[in-house]
Short mmCIF file of C-alpha atoms and ligand atoms in Angstrom, two decimals:
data_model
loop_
_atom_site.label_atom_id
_atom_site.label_comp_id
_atom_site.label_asym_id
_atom_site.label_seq_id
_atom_site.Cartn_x
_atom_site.Cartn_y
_atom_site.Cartn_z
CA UNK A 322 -22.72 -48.37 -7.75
CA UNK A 323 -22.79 -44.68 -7.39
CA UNK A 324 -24.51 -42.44 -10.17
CA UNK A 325 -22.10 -40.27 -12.29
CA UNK A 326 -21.40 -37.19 -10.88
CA UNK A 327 -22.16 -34.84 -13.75
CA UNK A 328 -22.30 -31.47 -11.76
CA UNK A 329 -19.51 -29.22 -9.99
CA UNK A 330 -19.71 -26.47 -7.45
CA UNK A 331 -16.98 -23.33 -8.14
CA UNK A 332 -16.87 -21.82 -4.82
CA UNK A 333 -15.55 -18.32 -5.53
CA UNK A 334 -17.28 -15.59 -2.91
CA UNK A 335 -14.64 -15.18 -0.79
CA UNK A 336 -12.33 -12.41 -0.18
CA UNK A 337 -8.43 -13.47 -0.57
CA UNK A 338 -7.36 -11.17 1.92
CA UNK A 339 -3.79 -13.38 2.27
CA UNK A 340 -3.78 -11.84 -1.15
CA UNK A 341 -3.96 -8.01 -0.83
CA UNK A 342 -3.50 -5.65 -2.39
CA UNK A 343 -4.17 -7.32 -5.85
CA UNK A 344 -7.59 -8.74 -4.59
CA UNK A 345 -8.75 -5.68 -3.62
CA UNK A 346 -10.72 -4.96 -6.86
CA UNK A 347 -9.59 -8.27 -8.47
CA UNK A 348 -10.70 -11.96 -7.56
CA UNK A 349 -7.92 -14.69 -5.71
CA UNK A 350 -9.41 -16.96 -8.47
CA UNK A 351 -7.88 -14.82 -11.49
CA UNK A 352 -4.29 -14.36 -10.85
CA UNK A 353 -2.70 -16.40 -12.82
CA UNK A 354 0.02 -19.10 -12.91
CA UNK A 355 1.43 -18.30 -16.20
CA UNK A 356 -0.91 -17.75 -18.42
CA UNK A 357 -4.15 -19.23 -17.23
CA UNK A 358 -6.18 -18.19 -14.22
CA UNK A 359 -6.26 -20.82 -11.45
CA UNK A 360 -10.45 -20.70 -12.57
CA UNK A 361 -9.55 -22.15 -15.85
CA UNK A 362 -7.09 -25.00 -14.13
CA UNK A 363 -10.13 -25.55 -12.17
CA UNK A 364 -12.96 -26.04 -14.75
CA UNK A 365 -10.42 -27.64 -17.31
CA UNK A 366 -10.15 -30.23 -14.69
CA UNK A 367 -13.87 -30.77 -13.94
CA UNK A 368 -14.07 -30.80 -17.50
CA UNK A 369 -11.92 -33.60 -17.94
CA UNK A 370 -13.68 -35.56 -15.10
CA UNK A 371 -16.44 -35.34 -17.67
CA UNK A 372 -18.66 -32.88 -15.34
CA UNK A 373 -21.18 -31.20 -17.38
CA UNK A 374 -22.38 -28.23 -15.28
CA UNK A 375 -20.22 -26.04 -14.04
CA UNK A 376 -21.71 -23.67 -11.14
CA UNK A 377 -20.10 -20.90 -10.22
CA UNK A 378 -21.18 -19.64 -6.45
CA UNK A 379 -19.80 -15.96 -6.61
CA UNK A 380 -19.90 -12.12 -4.46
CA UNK A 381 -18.99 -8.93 -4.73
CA UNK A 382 -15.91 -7.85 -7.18
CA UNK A 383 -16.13 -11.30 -8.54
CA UNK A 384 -17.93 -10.24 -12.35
CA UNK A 385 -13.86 -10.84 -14.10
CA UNK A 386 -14.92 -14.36 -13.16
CA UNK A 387 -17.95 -14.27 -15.56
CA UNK A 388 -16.48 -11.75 -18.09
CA UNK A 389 -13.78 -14.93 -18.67
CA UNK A 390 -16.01 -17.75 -19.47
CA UNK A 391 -18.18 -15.26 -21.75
CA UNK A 392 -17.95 -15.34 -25.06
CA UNK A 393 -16.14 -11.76 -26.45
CA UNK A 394 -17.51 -10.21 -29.18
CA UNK A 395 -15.31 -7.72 -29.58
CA UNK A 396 -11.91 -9.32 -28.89
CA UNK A 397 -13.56 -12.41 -31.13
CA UNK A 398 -13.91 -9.79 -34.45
CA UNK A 399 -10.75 -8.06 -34.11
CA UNK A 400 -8.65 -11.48 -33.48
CA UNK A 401 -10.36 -12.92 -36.83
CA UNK A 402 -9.88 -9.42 -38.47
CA UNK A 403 -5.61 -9.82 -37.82
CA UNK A 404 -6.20 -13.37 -38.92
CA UNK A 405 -4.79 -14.61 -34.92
CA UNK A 406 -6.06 -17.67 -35.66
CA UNK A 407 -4.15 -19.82 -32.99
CA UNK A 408 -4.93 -16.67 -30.12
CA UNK A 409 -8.34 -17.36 -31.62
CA UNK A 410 -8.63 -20.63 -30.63
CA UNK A 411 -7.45 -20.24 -27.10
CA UNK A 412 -10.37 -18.13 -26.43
CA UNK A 413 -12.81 -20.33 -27.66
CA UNK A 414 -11.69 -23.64 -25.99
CA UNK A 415 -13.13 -21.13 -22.62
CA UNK A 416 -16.51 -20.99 -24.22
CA UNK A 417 -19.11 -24.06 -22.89
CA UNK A 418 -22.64 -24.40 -24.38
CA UNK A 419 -25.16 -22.17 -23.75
CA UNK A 420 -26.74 -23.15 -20.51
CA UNK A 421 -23.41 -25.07 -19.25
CA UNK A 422 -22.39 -22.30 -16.35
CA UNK A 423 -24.72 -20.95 -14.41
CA UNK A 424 -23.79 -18.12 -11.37
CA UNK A 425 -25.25 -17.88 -8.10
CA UNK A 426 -24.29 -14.88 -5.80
CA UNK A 427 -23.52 -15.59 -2.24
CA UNK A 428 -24.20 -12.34 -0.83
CA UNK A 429 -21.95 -12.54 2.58
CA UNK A 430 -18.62 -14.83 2.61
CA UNK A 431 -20.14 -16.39 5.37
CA UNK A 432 -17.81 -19.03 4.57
CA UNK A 433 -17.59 -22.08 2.18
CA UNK A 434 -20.48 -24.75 4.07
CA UNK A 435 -22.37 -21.47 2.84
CA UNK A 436 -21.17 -21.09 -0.50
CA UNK A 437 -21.81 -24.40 -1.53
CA UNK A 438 -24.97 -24.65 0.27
CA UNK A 439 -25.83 -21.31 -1.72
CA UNK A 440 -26.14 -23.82 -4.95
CA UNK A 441 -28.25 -26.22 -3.30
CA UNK A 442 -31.26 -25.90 -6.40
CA UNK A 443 -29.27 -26.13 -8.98
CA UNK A 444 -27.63 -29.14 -7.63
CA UNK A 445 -31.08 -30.99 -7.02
CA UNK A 446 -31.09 -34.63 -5.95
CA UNK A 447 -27.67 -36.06 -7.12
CA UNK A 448 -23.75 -36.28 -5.60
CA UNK A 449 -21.93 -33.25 -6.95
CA UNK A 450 -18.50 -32.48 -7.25
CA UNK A 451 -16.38 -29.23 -5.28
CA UNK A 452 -13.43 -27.45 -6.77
CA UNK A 453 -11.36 -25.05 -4.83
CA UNK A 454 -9.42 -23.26 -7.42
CA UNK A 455 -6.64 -22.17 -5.35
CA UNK A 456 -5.66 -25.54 -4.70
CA UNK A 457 -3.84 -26.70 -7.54
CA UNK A 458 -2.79 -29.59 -8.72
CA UNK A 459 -0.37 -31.30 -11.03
CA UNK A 460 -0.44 -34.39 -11.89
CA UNK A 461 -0.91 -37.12 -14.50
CA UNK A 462 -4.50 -38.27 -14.22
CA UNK A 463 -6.62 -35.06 -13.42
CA UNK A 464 -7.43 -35.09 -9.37
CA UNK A 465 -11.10 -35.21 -9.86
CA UNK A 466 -10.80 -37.53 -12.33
CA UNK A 467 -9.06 -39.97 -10.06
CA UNK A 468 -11.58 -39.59 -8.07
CA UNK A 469 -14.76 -39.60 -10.22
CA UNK A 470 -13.53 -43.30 -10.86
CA UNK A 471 -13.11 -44.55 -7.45
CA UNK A 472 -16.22 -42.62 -6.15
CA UNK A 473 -17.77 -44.94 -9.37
CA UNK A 474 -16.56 -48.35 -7.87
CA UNK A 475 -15.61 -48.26 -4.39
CA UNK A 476 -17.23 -46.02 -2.59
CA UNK A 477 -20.74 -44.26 -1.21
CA UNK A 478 -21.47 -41.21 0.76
CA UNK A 479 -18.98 -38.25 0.52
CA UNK A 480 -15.49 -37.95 -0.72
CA UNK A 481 -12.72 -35.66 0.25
CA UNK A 482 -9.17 -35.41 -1.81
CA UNK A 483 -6.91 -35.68 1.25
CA UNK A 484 -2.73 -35.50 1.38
CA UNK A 485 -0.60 -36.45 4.27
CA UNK A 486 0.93 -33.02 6.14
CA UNK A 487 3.69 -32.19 9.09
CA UNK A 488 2.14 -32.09 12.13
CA UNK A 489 2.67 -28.58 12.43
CA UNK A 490 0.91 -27.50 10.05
CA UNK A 491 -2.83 -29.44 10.62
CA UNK A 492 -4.04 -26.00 11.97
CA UNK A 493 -4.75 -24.69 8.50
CA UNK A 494 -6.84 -27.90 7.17
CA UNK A 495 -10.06 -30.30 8.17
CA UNK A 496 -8.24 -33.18 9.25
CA UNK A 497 -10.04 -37.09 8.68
CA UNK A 498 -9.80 -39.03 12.04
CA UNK A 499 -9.23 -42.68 10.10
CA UNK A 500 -10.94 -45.56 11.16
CA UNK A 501 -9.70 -48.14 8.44
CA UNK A 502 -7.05 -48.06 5.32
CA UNK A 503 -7.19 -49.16 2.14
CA UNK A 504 -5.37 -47.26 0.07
CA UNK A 505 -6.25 -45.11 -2.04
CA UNK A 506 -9.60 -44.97 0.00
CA UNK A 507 -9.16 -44.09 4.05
CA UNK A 508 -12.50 -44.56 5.84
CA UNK A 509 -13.08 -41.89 8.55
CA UNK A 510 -15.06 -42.00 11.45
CA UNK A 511 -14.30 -38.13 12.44
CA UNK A 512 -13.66 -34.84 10.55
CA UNK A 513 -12.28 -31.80 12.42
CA UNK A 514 -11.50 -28.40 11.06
CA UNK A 515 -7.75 -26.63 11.59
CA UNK A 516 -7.15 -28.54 14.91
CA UNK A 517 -3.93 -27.23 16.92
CA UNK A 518 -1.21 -30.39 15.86
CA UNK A 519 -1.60 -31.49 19.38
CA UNK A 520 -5.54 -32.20 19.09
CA UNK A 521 -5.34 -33.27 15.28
CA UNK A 522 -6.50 -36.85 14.69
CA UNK A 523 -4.36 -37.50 12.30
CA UNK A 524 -2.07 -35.85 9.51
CA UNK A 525 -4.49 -36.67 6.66
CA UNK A 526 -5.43 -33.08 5.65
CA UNK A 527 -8.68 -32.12 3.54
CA UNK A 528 -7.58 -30.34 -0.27
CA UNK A 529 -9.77 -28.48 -2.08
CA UNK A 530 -11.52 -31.58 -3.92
CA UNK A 531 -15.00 -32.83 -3.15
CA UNK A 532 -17.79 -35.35 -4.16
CA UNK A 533 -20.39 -34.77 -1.91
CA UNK A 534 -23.90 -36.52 -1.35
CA UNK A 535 -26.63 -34.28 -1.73
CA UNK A 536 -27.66 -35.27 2.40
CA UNK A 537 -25.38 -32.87 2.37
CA UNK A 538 -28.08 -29.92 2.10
CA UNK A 539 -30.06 -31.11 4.73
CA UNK A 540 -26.90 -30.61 7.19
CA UNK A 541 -25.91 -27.67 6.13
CA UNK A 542 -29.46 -25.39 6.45
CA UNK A 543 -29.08 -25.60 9.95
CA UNK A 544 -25.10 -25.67 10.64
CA UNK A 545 -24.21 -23.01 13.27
CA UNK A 546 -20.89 -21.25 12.52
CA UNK A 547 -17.41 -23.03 13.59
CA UNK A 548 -14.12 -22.25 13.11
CA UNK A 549 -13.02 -18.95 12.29
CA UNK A 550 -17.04 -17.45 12.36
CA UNK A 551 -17.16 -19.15 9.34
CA UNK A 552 -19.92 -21.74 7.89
CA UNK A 553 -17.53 -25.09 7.69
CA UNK A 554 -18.43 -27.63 4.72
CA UNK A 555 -16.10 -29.72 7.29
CA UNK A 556 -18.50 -29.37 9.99
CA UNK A 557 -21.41 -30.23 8.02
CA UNK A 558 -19.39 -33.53 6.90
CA UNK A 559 -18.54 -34.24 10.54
CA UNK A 560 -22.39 -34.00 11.34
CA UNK A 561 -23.09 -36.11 8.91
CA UNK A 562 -21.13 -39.25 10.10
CA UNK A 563 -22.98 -39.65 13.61
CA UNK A 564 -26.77 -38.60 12.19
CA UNK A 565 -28.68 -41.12 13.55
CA UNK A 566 -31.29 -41.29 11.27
CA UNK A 567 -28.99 -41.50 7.94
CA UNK A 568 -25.40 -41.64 8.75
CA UNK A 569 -23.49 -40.62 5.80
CA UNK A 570 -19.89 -42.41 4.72
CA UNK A 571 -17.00 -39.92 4.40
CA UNK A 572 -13.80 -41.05 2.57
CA UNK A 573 -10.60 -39.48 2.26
CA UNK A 574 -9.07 -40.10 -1.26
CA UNK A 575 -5.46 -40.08 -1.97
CA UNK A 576 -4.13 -38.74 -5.17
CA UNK A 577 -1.74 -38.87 -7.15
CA UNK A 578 0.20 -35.47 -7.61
CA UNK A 579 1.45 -32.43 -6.07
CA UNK A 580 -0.60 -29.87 -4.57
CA UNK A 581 -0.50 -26.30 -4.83
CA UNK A 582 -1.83 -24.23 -2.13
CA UNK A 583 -2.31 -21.19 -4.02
CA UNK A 584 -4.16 -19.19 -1.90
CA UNK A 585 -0.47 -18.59 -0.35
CA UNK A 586 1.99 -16.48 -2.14
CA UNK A 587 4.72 -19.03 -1.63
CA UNK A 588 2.50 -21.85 -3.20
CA UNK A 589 1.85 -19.38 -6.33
CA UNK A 590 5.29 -19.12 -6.84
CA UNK A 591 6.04 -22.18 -6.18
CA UNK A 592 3.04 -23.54 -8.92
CA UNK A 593 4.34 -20.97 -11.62
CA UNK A 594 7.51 -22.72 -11.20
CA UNK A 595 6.61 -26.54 -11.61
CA UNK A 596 3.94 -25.49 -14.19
CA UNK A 597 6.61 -23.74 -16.37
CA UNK A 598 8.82 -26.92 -15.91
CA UNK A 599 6.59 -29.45 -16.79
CA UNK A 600 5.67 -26.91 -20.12
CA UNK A 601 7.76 -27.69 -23.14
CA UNK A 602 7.78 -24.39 -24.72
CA UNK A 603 9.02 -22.66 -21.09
CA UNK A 604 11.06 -25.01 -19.46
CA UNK A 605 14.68 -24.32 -20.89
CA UNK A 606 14.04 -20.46 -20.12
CA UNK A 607 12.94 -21.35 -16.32
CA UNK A 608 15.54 -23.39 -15.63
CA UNK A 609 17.47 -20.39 -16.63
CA UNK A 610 16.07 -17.83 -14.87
CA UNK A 611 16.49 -20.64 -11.79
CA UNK A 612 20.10 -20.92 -12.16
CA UNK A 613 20.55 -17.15 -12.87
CA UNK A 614 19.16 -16.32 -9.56
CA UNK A 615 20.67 -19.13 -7.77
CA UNK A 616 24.06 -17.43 -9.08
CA UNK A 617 23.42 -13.98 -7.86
CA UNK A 618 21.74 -15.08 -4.59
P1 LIG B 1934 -10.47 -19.57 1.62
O1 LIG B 1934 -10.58 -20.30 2.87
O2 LIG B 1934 -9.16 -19.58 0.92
O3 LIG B 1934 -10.94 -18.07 1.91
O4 LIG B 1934 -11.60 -20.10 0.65
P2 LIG B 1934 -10.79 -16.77 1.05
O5 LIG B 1934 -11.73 -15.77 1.57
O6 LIG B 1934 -10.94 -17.05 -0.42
O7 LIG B 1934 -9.28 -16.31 1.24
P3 LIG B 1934 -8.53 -15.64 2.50
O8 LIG B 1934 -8.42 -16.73 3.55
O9 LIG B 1934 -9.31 -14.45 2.96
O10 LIG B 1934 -7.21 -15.26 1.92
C1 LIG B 1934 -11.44 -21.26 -0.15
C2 LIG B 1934 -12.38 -21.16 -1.34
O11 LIG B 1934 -13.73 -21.02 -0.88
C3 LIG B 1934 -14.31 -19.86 -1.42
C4 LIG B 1934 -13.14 -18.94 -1.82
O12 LIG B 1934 -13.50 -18.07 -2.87
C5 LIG B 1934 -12.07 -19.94 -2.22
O13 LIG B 1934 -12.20 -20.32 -3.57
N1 LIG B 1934 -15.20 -19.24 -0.42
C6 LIG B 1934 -14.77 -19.03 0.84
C7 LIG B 1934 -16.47 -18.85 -0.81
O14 LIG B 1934 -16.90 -19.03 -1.96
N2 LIG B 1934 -17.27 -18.26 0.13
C8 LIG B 1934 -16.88 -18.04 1.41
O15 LIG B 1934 -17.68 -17.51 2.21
C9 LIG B 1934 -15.59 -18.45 1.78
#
């Protein structure tokens, strides 16, 4: 039996550059779908996965970020002085207890094995969780949550959210080479990152969801740069599987519900669409605006 995971990693120091011009001078992790930030779908959902710290590994031009999860005087007095009760308490479902976030700066992007390696006191001796805001996902039972309770039961080692892909499109993920099924759970015995579809192991892709093992650490202090120049979490998990000395299990966990890869601009779109659908109080006027355009297109 595992030990709850009670932490979570918010890896948020890099630079969105499929997003310019808006994250020039503001962060990927604040546009919004709607009329949250993908942050707040992030930590809502760690929230609900009953984590408990929430660690935010952040750069440069990233301060919005911790301006959000602050608690605003100002804006706080003048709400309660127009009596905007209800605005009121949307601002103050943000606010955790004193001592719940913390921020670490990652100086360089050098790339997310970095970024979460950045956190590595904070995180001490325990498995932690990893939430890549721009992946977003809708479904029924939180993501993390799903897998907070298999990573409780079934499993040991680390655990990746994974979804099947097209072939064609492997070269933007890690990819688990399976050894055995049992679903949810697929048992790898090899991790690659964005391998061309010809060399991909499979067309299980890694999303944005973690629980790591704190071995982790160890792997990643000395993990040369891979892919892209970049310091690959993927890598690190990859290394883990064949060290001799402790070889570390790696899952891949699949969920239930629909990803959104909003680091894209299609997959923003696309999530403001399904997330105004699935809201009562927007869903009439969307499919509206849907069939409006579908009219005039
Ligand atoms: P991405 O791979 O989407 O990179 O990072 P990016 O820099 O944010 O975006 P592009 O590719 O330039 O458009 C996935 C997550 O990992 C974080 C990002 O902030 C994002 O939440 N990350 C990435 C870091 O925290 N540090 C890094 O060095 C790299």
């Amino acid at each position: 039996m595992q030990s709850a995971v009670k932490k979570a990693i918010f890896p948020v120091g890099g630079l969105g550059t499929r997003f310019l011009p808006v994250t020039k001078s503001s962060p990927k992790e604040m546009l919004p779908v709607i009329d949250k930030p993908l942050i707040q779908y992030a930590v809502e959902e760690a929230r609900a996965a009953g984590i408990e710290q929430f660690i935010f590994v952040t750069g440069r031009g990233k301060s919005a970020i911790e301006d959000f999860f602050d608690y605003s005087y100002e804006l706080n007095a003048e709400l309660q002085k127009r009596g905007k009760t209800k605005d009121l308490e949307i601002i103050n479902d943000l606010l955790m207890a004193p001592g719940q976030i913390s921020y670490i700066r990652q100086q360089e992007p050098l790339g997310l094995g970095h970024a979460v390696w950045c956190a590595r006191h904070l995180i001490g001796d325990e498995p932690f969780a990893v939430l890549l805001a721009d992946d977003l996902i809708q479904s029924q039972t939180p993501c993390l949550k799903q897998m907070v309770d298999a990573y409780k039961n079934k499993s040991s080692g680390h655990m990746v959210a994974v979804q099947e892909v097209p072939l064609e499109e492997t070269r933007h993920y890690g990819v688990l080479e399976i050894d055995t099924i049992s679903k949810p759970l697929l048992k790898a015995k090899g991790i690659v990152e964005k391998p061309e579809p010809h060399t991909a192991p499979s067309q299980m892709a890694v999303i944005g969801r973690y629980i790591l093992d704190p071995s982790v650490f160890g792997v990643l202090e000395s993990q040369a740069k891979g892919v892209g120049g970049e310091i690959q979490l993927t890598d690190a998990l990859a290394k883990g599987l064949t060290d001799c000395s402790s070889p570390m299990a790696l899952h891949g966990f699949l969920f239930e519900g629909t990803r959104f890869d909003c680091g894209t601009r299609q997959g923003l779109l696309r999530a403001t669409v399904a997330f105004a659908l699935a809201r009562e109080d927007l869903k009439d006027e969307m499919l509206l605006i849907l069939k409006d355009y579908q009219l005039h297109s």
